[in-house]
Amino acid sequence: MEKTSLHGMWSSRMAFILAATGSAVGLGNIWRFPYLASDNGGGAFVLVYLACIFFVGLPVLIAEILIGRHGRRSPITTLASITRETGVSKGWTGIGWIGIVAGVLILSFYSVVGGWTLRYGWLYLAQLFGGAHITDPGAVFTSMLANPAELLFWHALFMGATVGVVALGVEKGLERAVRFLMPALFLTLLLLVLYGATTGHLGQAAAWLFRPDWSKVDAGVFVAAMGQAFFTLSLGMCAMMTYGAYLPGNVSIPRTVAIVAVCDTTVALMAGLAIFPIVIAFGISPEGGGPGLIFTSLPLAFEVMTGGIVYGLAFFALLFVAAWTSSISLLEPATAYLVERGRSRKGAAILMALLCWALGLLTVFSFNLLSHVRLLDRDLMGLIELVANDIMLPVGGLLIALFAGWVLKDNILREQLAGIPAWGFALWRWLLRVLCPLLVAAVLINALL
Ligand code: PFF
């Protein structure tokens, strides 16, 4: 008999698609993807990244959602019950723990950067009403980073928005938020791309994004592309497993997952096509923009272009919404677990948010009070990103692939994937059993060397 979720259910397939796309589409698409592509050989990076999404991301995403839907509980509880059911080592429950720890680490810095989007949105809103112009965006960015109190304030506000949704629960919080926010996000992005086209530099931007510079491709590009594929699809930390637990039993997982992956990739490419035409049109080189690309180069263009302030406001509102619908999926797995351990949802969400906020102090201070601290050639935020994004997500993904590919009983897989053709099933299982582990392990070893 099919289990029911304690935490509520998505009311329809569409609700799940919006929520999962909301989780996938985030800072990873709009903030990280454009500068990663720009710094790693343009089209060459995009190709490697697409291959990672297709051959690794999609199969693992299907596996996560399938496991979640079978267990209908938070990842830790689900994995514990599957290990009991199948009589395999309880050690596999560790996947759920890796997920919770990675989620807490990621949310700690994600919320700080989410706070930047609020701060910039606020700056453009103020400008619209006659506030001071951002004449020197580089200085605005640097002075924001130098001020811990300011960073903490915006970080707290962002975390407050996240906890506000998660505390309300699956139907009243998560689903209601994404139903409204995701269409608004797509529409805004579309308008921004259309505007980008009017600058007359769309072609150049597309060339920048899609023309491969093979000379830049080295092992590092593969590491970055694989890390980005995991990060952007919210994989390896059981967020999608948690969302899968609320998915109605009659929905086809592979078809639904394909839609989510296509939407996620489309948004990343569109973000590139919204950002680069403007940057190029105003004579700013997108090369080597790094993490500051959209916080320094883009505002430079906003100051001189017609309607730049409105564009700036729309852009940072878009970025905030994208980050918000992702951060709720970072908080949900741990919250659901604590609810299963007997806490109220509100209490659980607030407790986890406080923990993530406090951990966010490390990221905040990495720009100012502790900027001198460097480990493995990285500052504190870089270190958290390295551990969580580049190591824990791929390790989590690798274990999920092995667990679903080799450990899960055939009848569970077939029940969850009912309706998929035999060749599709065989291909999916081969990818999980062989190709994904090999590719991810190779990239991980590379990242660690
Ligand atoms: N997918 C999100 C992004 O691209 O910004 C980030 C993310 C959300 C990663 C949720 C992991 C996660 F569980």
Short mmCIF file of C-alpha atoms and ligand atoms in Angstrom, two decimals:
data_model
loop_
_atom_site.label_atom_id
_atom_site.label_comp_id
_atom_site.label_asym_id
_atom_site.label_seq_id
_atom_site.Cartn_x
_atom_site.Cartn_y
_atom_site.Cartn_z
CA MET A 1 0.00 0.00 0.00
CA GLU A 2 1.26 3.47 -0.82
CA LYS A 3 2.42 5.46 2.20
CA THR A 4 1.13 8.95 2.80
CA SER A 5 3.28 11.94 3.62
CA LEU A 6 3.11 13.41 7.12
CA HIS A 7 3.99 16.81 5.82
CA GLY A 8 1.30 17.31 3.19
CA MET A 9 1.38 16.79 -0.57
CA TRP A 10 1.70 18.88 -3.73
CA SER A 11 -1.84 19.36 -4.99
CA SER A 12 -0.92 18.50 -8.60
CA ARG A 13 1.90 17.61 -10.98
CA MET A 14 2.11 21.27 -11.93
CA ALA A 15 2.63 22.27 -8.31
CA PHE A 16 5.55 19.85 -8.08
CA ILE A 17 7.06 21.11 -11.34
CA LEU A 18 6.88 24.69 -10.08
CA ALA A 19 8.37 23.77 -6.71
CA ALA A 20 11.16 21.61 -8.13
CA THR A 21 11.96 24.21 -10.78
CA GLY A 22 11.85 26.81 -8.03
CA SER A 23 14.45 24.84 -6.13
CA ALA A 24 16.60 24.27 -9.20
CA VAL A 25 16.43 27.81 -10.58
CA GLY A 26 18.31 30.05 -8.23
CA LEU A 27 21.49 31.99 -7.71
CA GLY A 28 23.17 29.05 -9.43
CA ASN A 29 21.50 29.95 -12.73
CA ILE A 30 21.55 33.71 -12.69
CA TRP A 31 24.57 34.56 -10.59
CA ARG A 32 26.91 31.57 -10.92
CA PHE A 33 26.29 30.14 -14.40
CA PRO A 34 27.02 33.28 -16.46
CA TYR A 35 30.36 33.98 -14.80
CA LEU A 36 31.38 30.33 -14.73
CA ALA A 37 30.66 30.02 -18.45
CA SER A 38 32.38 33.28 -19.13
CA ASP A 39 35.50 32.33 -17.18
CA ASN A 40 35.74 28.71 -18.41
CA GLY A 41 35.75 28.83 -22.19
CA GLY A 42 32.17 29.88 -23.10
CA GLY A 43 30.58 27.27 -25.35
CA ALA A 44 33.12 24.65 -24.32
CA PHE A 45 31.99 24.95 -20.72
CA VAL A 46 28.33 25.00 -21.76
CA LEU A 47 28.78 21.74 -23.70
CA VAL A 48 30.53 19.95 -20.84
CA TYR A 49 27.89 21.28 -18.48
CA LEU A 50 25.03 20.05 -20.69
CA ALA A 51 26.65 16.63 -20.88
CA CYS A 52 26.91 16.54 -17.07
CA ILE A 53 23.23 17.49 -16.76
CA PHE A 54 22.15 14.83 -19.22
CA PHE A 55 24.33 11.89 -18.25
CA VAL A 56 24.65 12.49 -14.53
CA GLY A 57 22.14 15.09 -13.38
CA LEU A 58 19.00 13.61 -14.90
CA PRO A 59 19.53 10.00 -13.77
CA VAL A 60 20.42 11.09 -10.23
CA LEU A 61 17.46 13.48 -10.12
CA ILE A 62 15.11 10.63 -11.09
CA ALA A 63 16.71 8.46 -8.39
CA GLU A 64 16.32 11.10 -5.67
CA ILE A 65 12.67 11.73 -6.42
CA LEU A 66 11.91 8.06 -6.69
CA ILE A 67 13.49 7.29 -3.31
CA GLY A 68 11.63 10.21 -1.73
CA ARG A 69 8.29 9.17 -3.15
CA HIS A 70 8.75 5.60 -2.04
CA GLY A 71 9.53 6.60 1.56
CA ARG A 72 7.28 9.69 1.86
CA ARG A 73 9.32 10.99 4.80
CA SER A 74 12.34 13.25 5.28
CA PRO A 75 15.48 11.78 3.67
CA ILE A 76 16.96 10.36 6.88
CA THR A 77 13.74 8.61 7.92
CA THR A 78 13.08 7.42 4.37
CA LEU A 79 16.56 5.94 3.98
CA ALA A 80 16.39 4.33 7.40
CA SER A 81 13.10 2.65 6.54
CA ILE A 82 14.37 1.46 3.15
CA THR A 83 17.47 -0.07 4.72
CA ARG A 84 15.22 -1.93 7.18
CA GLU A 85 12.87 -3.05 4.41
CA THR A 86 15.68 -4.30 2.20
CA GLY A 87 17.92 -5.61 4.95
CA VAL A 88 20.99 -3.65 3.87
CA SER A 89 23.46 -1.74 6.05
CA LYS A 90 22.02 1.15 8.04
CA GLY A 91 25.09 3.06 6.91
CA TRP A 92 23.19 4.16 3.78
CA THR A 93 21.18 6.46 6.04
CA GLY A 94 24.37 8.54 6.03
CA ILE A 95 23.26 9.89 2.62
CA GLY A 96 20.47 11.70 4.45
CA TRP A 97 22.88 13.09 7.03
CA ILE A 98 25.28 14.29 4.34
CA GLY A 99 22.28 15.97 2.76
CA ILE A 100 21.22 17.75 5.93
CA VAL A 101 24.74 18.97 6.70
CA ALA A 102 25.32 20.10 3.10
CA GLY A 103 21.95 21.89 3.13
CA VAL A 104 22.81 23.77 6.31
CA LEU A 105 26.23 24.76 4.96
CA ILE A 106 24.86 25.86 1.59
CA LEU A 107 21.98 27.81 3.11
CA SER A 108 24.45 29.60 5.39
CA PHE A 109 26.21 31.31 2.46
CA TYR A 110 23.26 31.21 0.06
CA SER A 111 21.31 33.41 2.43
CA VAL A 112 24.16 35.93 2.65
CA VAL A 113 24.22 36.28 -1.15
CA GLY A 114 20.40 36.26 -1.13
CA GLY A 115 20.72 39.22 1.21
CA TRP A 116 22.83 41.06 -1.41
CA THR A 117 19.95 40.72 -3.88
CA LEU A 118 17.63 42.37 -1.36
CA ARG A 119 20.13 45.12 -0.69
CA TYR A 120 20.54 45.85 -4.42
CA GLY A 121 16.80 45.64 -5.03
CA TRP A 122 16.37 48.17 -2.27
CA LEU A 123 19.03 50.47 -3.78
CA TYR A 124 17.24 50.51 -7.14
CA LEU A 125 13.86 51.01 -5.49
CA ALA A 126 15.29 53.98 -3.62
CA GLN A 127 16.74 55.36 -6.88
CA LEU A 128 13.37 55.08 -8.52
CA PHE A 129 12.07 57.42 -5.85
CA GLY A 130 14.87 59.89 -6.25
CA GLY A 131 17.54 58.27 -4.09
CA ALA A 132 21.26 58.62 -4.76
CA HIS A 133 22.64 57.05 -7.94
CA ILE A 134 25.10 54.20 -7.92
CA THR A 135 27.84 56.02 -9.74
CA ASP A 136 30.59 53.68 -8.66
CA PRO A 137 29.14 50.14 -8.37
CA GLY A 138 32.53 48.67 -7.54
CA ALA A 139 32.73 50.94 -4.49
CA VAL A 140 29.13 50.13 -3.47
CA PHE A 141 29.90 46.41 -3.62
CA THR A 142 33.17 46.74 -1.73
CA SER A 143 31.71 48.94 0.97
CA MET A 144 28.79 46.56 1.43
CA LEU A 145 31.18 43.66 1.87
CA ALA A 146 33.30 45.65 4.30
CA ASN A 147 30.34 46.28 6.60
CA PRO A 148 29.42 43.20 8.69
CA ALA A 149 26.38 44.81 10.32
CA GLU A 150 24.87 45.62 6.96
CA LEU A 151 25.54 42.14 5.58
CA LEU A 152 24.05 40.57 8.69
CA PHE A 153 20.93 42.67 8.44
CA TRP A 154 20.16 41.65 4.84
CA HIS A 155 21.17 38.06 5.57
CA ALA A 156 18.65 38.02 8.46
CA LEU A 157 15.93 39.50 6.26
CA PHE A 158 16.50 36.87 3.58
CA MET A 159 16.49 34.08 6.15
CA GLY A 160 13.28 35.52 7.63
CA ALA A 161 11.60 35.34 4.21
CA THR A 162 12.74 31.73 3.86
CA VAL A 163 11.59 30.58 7.26
CA GLY A 164 8.28 32.42 6.81
CA VAL A 165 7.41 30.14 3.90
CA VAL A 166 8.77 26.88 5.33
CA ALA A 167 7.00 27.39 8.66
CA LEU A 168 3.64 27.53 6.86
CA GLY A 169 4.06 24.01 5.48
CA VAL A 170 3.95 22.31 2.10
CA GLU A 171 0.56 23.43 0.81
CA LYS A 172 0.08 26.75 2.55
CA GLY A 173 3.71 27.82 2.40
CA LEU A 174 5.83 26.21 -0.30
CA GLU A 175 3.16 25.56 -2.90
CA ARG A 176 1.41 28.90 -2.51
CA ALA A 177 4.71 30.76 -2.82
CA VAL A 178 5.92 29.00 -5.97
CA ARG A 179 2.56 29.19 -7.72
CA PHE A 180 2.83 32.93 -7.74
CA LEU A 181 6.57 33.48 -7.81
CA MET A 182 7.67 31.11 -10.57
CA PRO A 183 5.44 32.54 -13.35
CA ALA A 184 6.52 36.03 -12.27
CA LEU A 185 10.15 34.93 -12.51
CA PHE A 186 9.81 33.50 -16.03
CA LEU A 187 7.96 36.55 -17.28
CA THR A 188 10.49 38.98 -15.87
CA LEU A 189 13.39 37.02 -17.31
CA LEU A 190 11.72 36.93 -20.72
CA LEU A 191 11.25 40.70 -20.65
CA LEU A 192 14.88 41.19 -19.66
CA VAL A 193 16.09 39.01 -22.56
CA LEU A 194 13.86 40.94 -24.96
CA TYR A 195 15.30 44.16 -23.65
CA GLY A 196 18.79 42.73 -24.04
CA ALA A 197 17.90 42.05 -27.68
CA THR A 198 17.08 45.71 -28.26
CA THR A 199 20.65 46.69 -27.41
CA GLY A 200 21.65 45.02 -30.67
CA HIS A 201 24.26 42.90 -28.95
CA LEU A 202 22.34 39.68 -28.52
CA GLY A 203 24.38 38.00 -31.25
CA GLN A 204 27.65 38.97 -29.64
CA ALA A 205 26.36 37.79 -26.27
CA ALA A 206 25.30 34.46 -27.74
CA ALA A 207 28.70 34.11 -29.37
CA TRP A 208 30.37 34.86 -26.06
CA LEU A 209 28.25 32.23 -24.34
CA PHE A 210 28.22 29.57 -27.03
CA ARG A 211 31.44 29.88 -29.04
CA PRO A 212 33.77 27.30 -27.56
CA ASP A 213 37.23 28.29 -26.54
CA TRP A 214 38.79 24.85 -26.29
CA SER A 215 42.10 26.26 -25.13
CA LYS A 216 40.47 26.98 -21.77
CA VAL A 217 39.28 23.43 -21.28
CA ASP A 218 41.28 21.58 -18.68
CA ALA A 219 40.39 19.31 -15.76
CA GLY A 220 39.24 22.37 -13.82
CA VAL A 221 36.49 23.01 -16.37
CA PHE A 222 35.12 19.51 -15.82
CA VAL A 223 35.18 19.98 -12.07
CA ALA A 224 33.39 23.32 -12.36
CA ALA A 225 30.82 21.96 -14.85
CA MET A 226 30.02 18.89 -12.76
CA GLY A 227 29.80 20.94 -9.56
CA GLN A 228 27.51 23.40 -11.30
CA ALA A 229 25.31 20.59 -12.68
CA PHE A 230 24.78 19.27 -9.15
CA PHE A 231 24.30 22.68 -7.64
CA THR A 232 21.86 23.93 -10.24
CA LEU A 233 19.66 20.82 -10.12
CA SER A 234 19.74 20.91 -6.30
CA LEU A 235 21.20 17.41 -6.35
CA GLY A 236 23.16 15.38 -3.87
CA MET A 237 21.71 16.93 -0.73
CA CYS A 238 18.31 15.30 -0.72
CA ALA A 239 16.32 18.49 -1.37
CA MET A 240 14.76 16.85 -4.41
CA MET A 241 14.27 13.65 -2.40
CA THR A 242 12.26 15.67 0.09
CA TYR A 243 10.17 17.28 -2.66
CA GLY A 244 9.67 13.81 -4.15
CA ALA A 245 8.15 12.66 -0.86
CA TYR A 246 5.23 15.03 -1.47
CA LEU A 247 4.68 13.99 -5.12
CA PRO A 248 1.35 12.30 -5.92
CA GLY A 249 1.79 8.62 -6.78
CA ASN A 250 0.29 8.75 -10.27
CA VAL A 251 2.74 11.29 -11.73
CA SER A 252 5.41 10.01 -14.15
CA ILE A 253 8.79 10.82 -12.61
CA PRO A 254 11.00 10.73 -15.76
CA ARG A 255 8.72 12.98 -17.78
CA THR A 256 8.29 15.45 -14.97
CA VAL A 257 11.99 15.50 -14.21
CA ALA A 258 12.80 16.18 -17.85
CA ILE A 259 10.60 19.28 -17.73
CA VAL A 260 12.33 20.52 -14.58
CA ALA A 261 15.80 20.02 -16.10
CA VAL A 262 14.82 21.73 -19.35
CA CYS A 263 13.35 24.71 -17.48
CA ASP A 264 16.43 24.97 -15.29
CA THR A 265 18.83 24.89 -18.23
CA THR A 266 16.72 27.32 -20.22
CA VAL A 267 16.75 29.81 -17.38
CA ALA A 268 20.55 29.58 -17.05
CA LEU A 269 21.02 30.23 -20.77
CA MET A 270 18.43 32.99 -20.75
CA ALA A 271 20.16 34.61 -17.79
CA GLY A 272 23.34 34.69 -19.88
CA LEU A 273 21.39 36.23 -22.75
CA ALA A 274 19.87 38.84 -20.44
CA ILE A 275 23.17 39.84 -18.85
CA PHE A 276 25.86 39.71 -21.54
CA PRO A 277 24.21 41.93 -24.21
CA ILE A 278 24.01 44.75 -21.71
CA VAL A 279 27.47 44.25 -20.33
CA ILE A 280 28.88 44.13 -23.88
CA ALA A 281 26.77 47.04 -25.16
CA PHE A 282 28.28 49.27 -22.53
CA GLY A 283 31.79 48.28 -23.40
CA ILE A 284 32.43 46.29 -20.25
CA SER A 285 34.36 43.08 -20.78
CA PRO A 286 32.48 40.08 -19.41
CA GLU A 287 35.76 38.24 -19.18
CA GLY A 288 36.92 37.35 -15.70
CA GLY A 289 33.86 39.00 -14.11
CA GLY A 290 33.84 36.36 -11.39
CA PRO A 291 31.27 36.39 -8.62
CA GLY A 292 31.08 40.19 -8.80
CA LEU A 293 29.91 40.15 -12.45
CA ILE A 294 26.28 40.95 -11.78
CA PHE A 295 26.90 43.11 -8.73
CA THR A 296 29.52 45.36 -10.29
CA SER A 297 29.60 45.12 -14.11
CA LEU A 298 25.85 45.06 -14.61
CA PRO A 299 25.05 48.05 -12.34
CA LEU A 300 27.65 50.01 -14.30
CA ALA A 301 25.51 49.53 -17.39
CA PHE A 302 22.26 50.22 -15.53
CA GLU A 303 23.49 53.72 -14.69
CA VAL A 304 23.89 54.76 -18.29
CA MET A 305 21.18 52.87 -20.13
CA THR A 306 17.68 54.22 -20.62
CA GLY A 307 15.33 52.68 -18.11
CA GLY A 308 18.36 51.24 -16.34
CA ILE A 309 16.91 51.81 -12.90
CA VAL A 310 13.70 49.94 -13.67
CA TYR A 311 15.76 47.20 -15.30
CA GLY A 312 17.99 47.06 -12.25
CA LEU A 313 15.01 46.78 -9.94
CA ALA A 314 13.43 44.04 -12.06
CA PHE A 315 16.73 42.19 -12.31
CA PHE A 316 17.43 42.09 -8.59
CA ALA A 317 13.80 41.30 -7.78
CA LEU A 318 14.12 38.36 -10.17
CA LEU A 319 17.33 37.27 -8.54
CA PHE A 320 15.77 37.50 -5.10
CA VAL A 321 12.76 35.41 -6.10
CA ALA A 322 14.99 32.79 -7.70
CA ALA A 323 17.11 32.61 -4.56
CA TRP A 324 14.08 32.53 -2.27
CA THR A 325 12.35 29.58 -3.95
CA SER A 326 15.66 27.70 -3.74
CA SER A 327 16.41 28.55 -0.15
CA ILE A 328 13.06 27.14 0.99
CA SER A 329 14.11 23.81 -0.50
CA LEU A 330 17.39 24.03 1.42
CA LEU A 331 15.55 24.46 4.71
CA GLU A 332 12.76 21.94 4.12
CA PRO A 333 14.65 18.61 4.52
CA ALA A 334 16.02 19.39 7.99
CA THR A 335 12.71 20.92 9.05
CA ALA A 336 10.78 17.83 7.93
CA TYR A 337 13.21 15.63 9.83
CA LEU A 338 12.76 17.58 13.07
CA VAL A 339 8.98 17.45 12.62
CA GLU A 340 9.24 13.67 12.43
CA ARG A 341 11.22 13.79 15.66
CA GLY A 342 8.27 15.47 17.36
CA ARG A 343 8.85 19.21 16.94
CA SER A 344 6.24 21.60 15.62
CA ARG A 345 6.87 22.76 12.04
CA LYS A 346 7.22 26.38 13.10
CA GLY A 347 9.65 25.52 15.88
CA ALA A 348 11.68 23.22 13.63
CA ALA A 349 11.92 25.75 10.80
CA ILE A 350 12.93 28.57 13.15
CA LEU A 351 15.53 26.44 14.91
CA MET A 352 17.19 25.37 11.65
CA ALA A 353 17.03 28.89 10.23
CA LEU A 354 18.74 30.26 13.34
CA LEU A 355 21.46 27.66 13.01
CA CYS A 356 22.03 28.50 9.34
CA TRP A 357 21.95 32.21 10.07
CA ALA A 358 24.57 31.83 12.79
CA LEU A 359 26.76 29.74 10.51
CA GLY A 360 26.35 32.47 7.91
CA LEU A 361 28.47 34.67 10.18
CA LEU A 362 31.50 32.84 8.80
CA THR A 363 30.59 33.90 5.28
CA VAL A 364 29.82 37.45 6.39
CA PHE A 365 33.11 37.78 8.26
CA SER A 366 35.07 36.22 5.41
CA PHE A 367 34.68 39.57 3.61
CA ASN A 368 35.77 41.76 6.49
CA LEU A 369 36.79 40.81 10.05
CA LEU A 370 38.18 37.43 9.04
CA SER A 371 39.24 38.26 5.49
CA HIS A 372 42.83 37.44 6.40
CA VAL A 373 41.91 33.83 7.23
CA ARG A 374 42.80 31.62 4.30
CA LEU A 375 42.77 27.85 4.14
CA LEU A 376 43.62 25.82 1.04
CA ASP A 377 44.10 29.13 -0.71
CA ARG A 378 40.49 30.15 -0.09
CA ASP A 379 38.65 32.51 2.20
CA LEU A 380 36.05 31.14 4.61
CA MET A 381 33.14 31.45 2.20
CA GLY A 382 35.19 29.80 -0.53
CA LEU A 383 36.03 27.01 1.86
CA ILE A 384 32.38 26.37 2.77
CA GLU A 385 31.51 26.40 -0.93
CA LEU A 386 34.32 23.94 -1.64
CA VAL A 387 33.27 21.53 1.08
CA ALA A 388 29.52 21.75 0.42
CA ASN A 389 29.21 22.28 -3.35
CA ASP A 390 32.29 20.67 -4.76
CA ILE A 391 32.69 17.77 -2.34
CA MET A 392 29.50 16.99 -0.40
CA LEU A 393 27.06 17.35 -3.31
CA PRO A 394 29.02 15.08 -5.67
CA VAL A 395 29.68 12.58 -2.86
CA GLY A 396 25.97 12.62 -1.97
CA GLY A 397 25.07 12.22 -5.64
CA LEU A 398 27.54 9.38 -6.08
CA LEU A 399 26.10 7.52 -3.09
CA ILE A 400 22.54 8.10 -4.28
CA ALA A 401 23.46 6.70 -7.71
CA LEU A 402 25.04 3.61 -6.13
CA PHE A 403 22.16 3.15 -3.70
CA ALA A 404 19.44 3.42 -6.35
CA GLY A 405 21.46 1.53 -8.95
CA TRP A 406 22.75 -1.38 -6.90
CA VAL A 407 20.93 -1.55 -3.57
CA LEU A 408 17.28 -0.65 -4.10
CA LYS A 409 15.08 -3.62 -4.89
CA ASP A 410 13.88 -4.01 -8.45
CA ASN A 411 10.23 -4.00 -7.46
CA ILE A 412 10.55 -0.57 -5.79
CA LEU A 413 12.22 0.88 -8.89
CA ARG A 414 9.67 -0.61 -11.24
CA GLU A 415 6.74 0.47 -9.12
CA GLN A 416 8.00 4.07 -9.04
CA LEU A 417 8.89 4.11 -12.73
CA ALA A 418 5.79 2.32 -13.99
CA GLY A 419 5.13 3.10 -17.64
CA ILE A 420 8.73 3.74 -18.70
CA PRO A 421 9.84 1.62 -21.67
CA ALA A 422 12.20 -1.30 -20.98
CA TRP A 423 15.11 0.30 -22.88
CA GLY A 424 14.65 3.53 -20.91
CA PHE A 425 14.78 1.65 -17.64
CA ALA A 426 17.86 -0.30 -18.70
CA LEU A 427 19.63 2.85 -19.85
CA TRP A 428 18.77 4.73 -16.66
CA ARG A 429 20.03 1.90 -14.50
CA TRP A 430 23.25 1.55 -16.47
CA LEU A 431 23.89 5.27 -16.16
CA LEU A 432 23.33 5.07 -12.41
CA ARG A 433 25.32 1.91 -11.91
CA VAL A 434 28.31 2.62 -14.10
CA LEU A 435 28.63 5.94 -15.85
CA CYS A 436 27.55 8.33 -13.08
CA PRO A 437 29.77 6.79 -10.39
CA LEU A 438 32.76 6.74 -12.75
CA LEU A 439 32.32 10.31 -13.94
CA VAL A 440 31.58 11.73 -10.52
CA ALA A 441 34.45 9.85 -8.91
CA ALA A 442 36.84 11.06 -11.61
CA VAL A 443 35.76 14.65 -11.10
CA LEU A 444 35.92 14.36 -7.32
CA ILE A 445 39.42 12.95 -7.39
CA ASN A 446 40.41 15.76 -9.67
CA ALA A 447 38.85 18.36 -7.42
CA LEU A 448 40.73 17.00 -4.45
CA LEU A 449 44.14 16.69 -6.10
N1 PFF B 1 19.69 24.92 -7.27
C1 PFF B 1 19.96 26.13 -6.56
C2 PFF B 1 20.58 27.14 -7.48
O1 PFF B 1 20.88 26.81 -8.65
O2 PFF B 1 20.80 28.27 -7.07
C3 PFF B 1 20.84 25.93 -5.36
C4 PFF B 1 20.47 24.78 -4.49
C5 PFF B 1 19.19 24.70 -3.95
C6 PFF B 1 21.38 23.78 -4.27
C7 PFF B 1 18.83 23.62 -3.21
C8 PFF B 1 21.04 22.67 -3.53
C9 PFF B 1 19.74 22.62 -3.00
F1 PFF B 1 19.40 21.58 -2.31
#
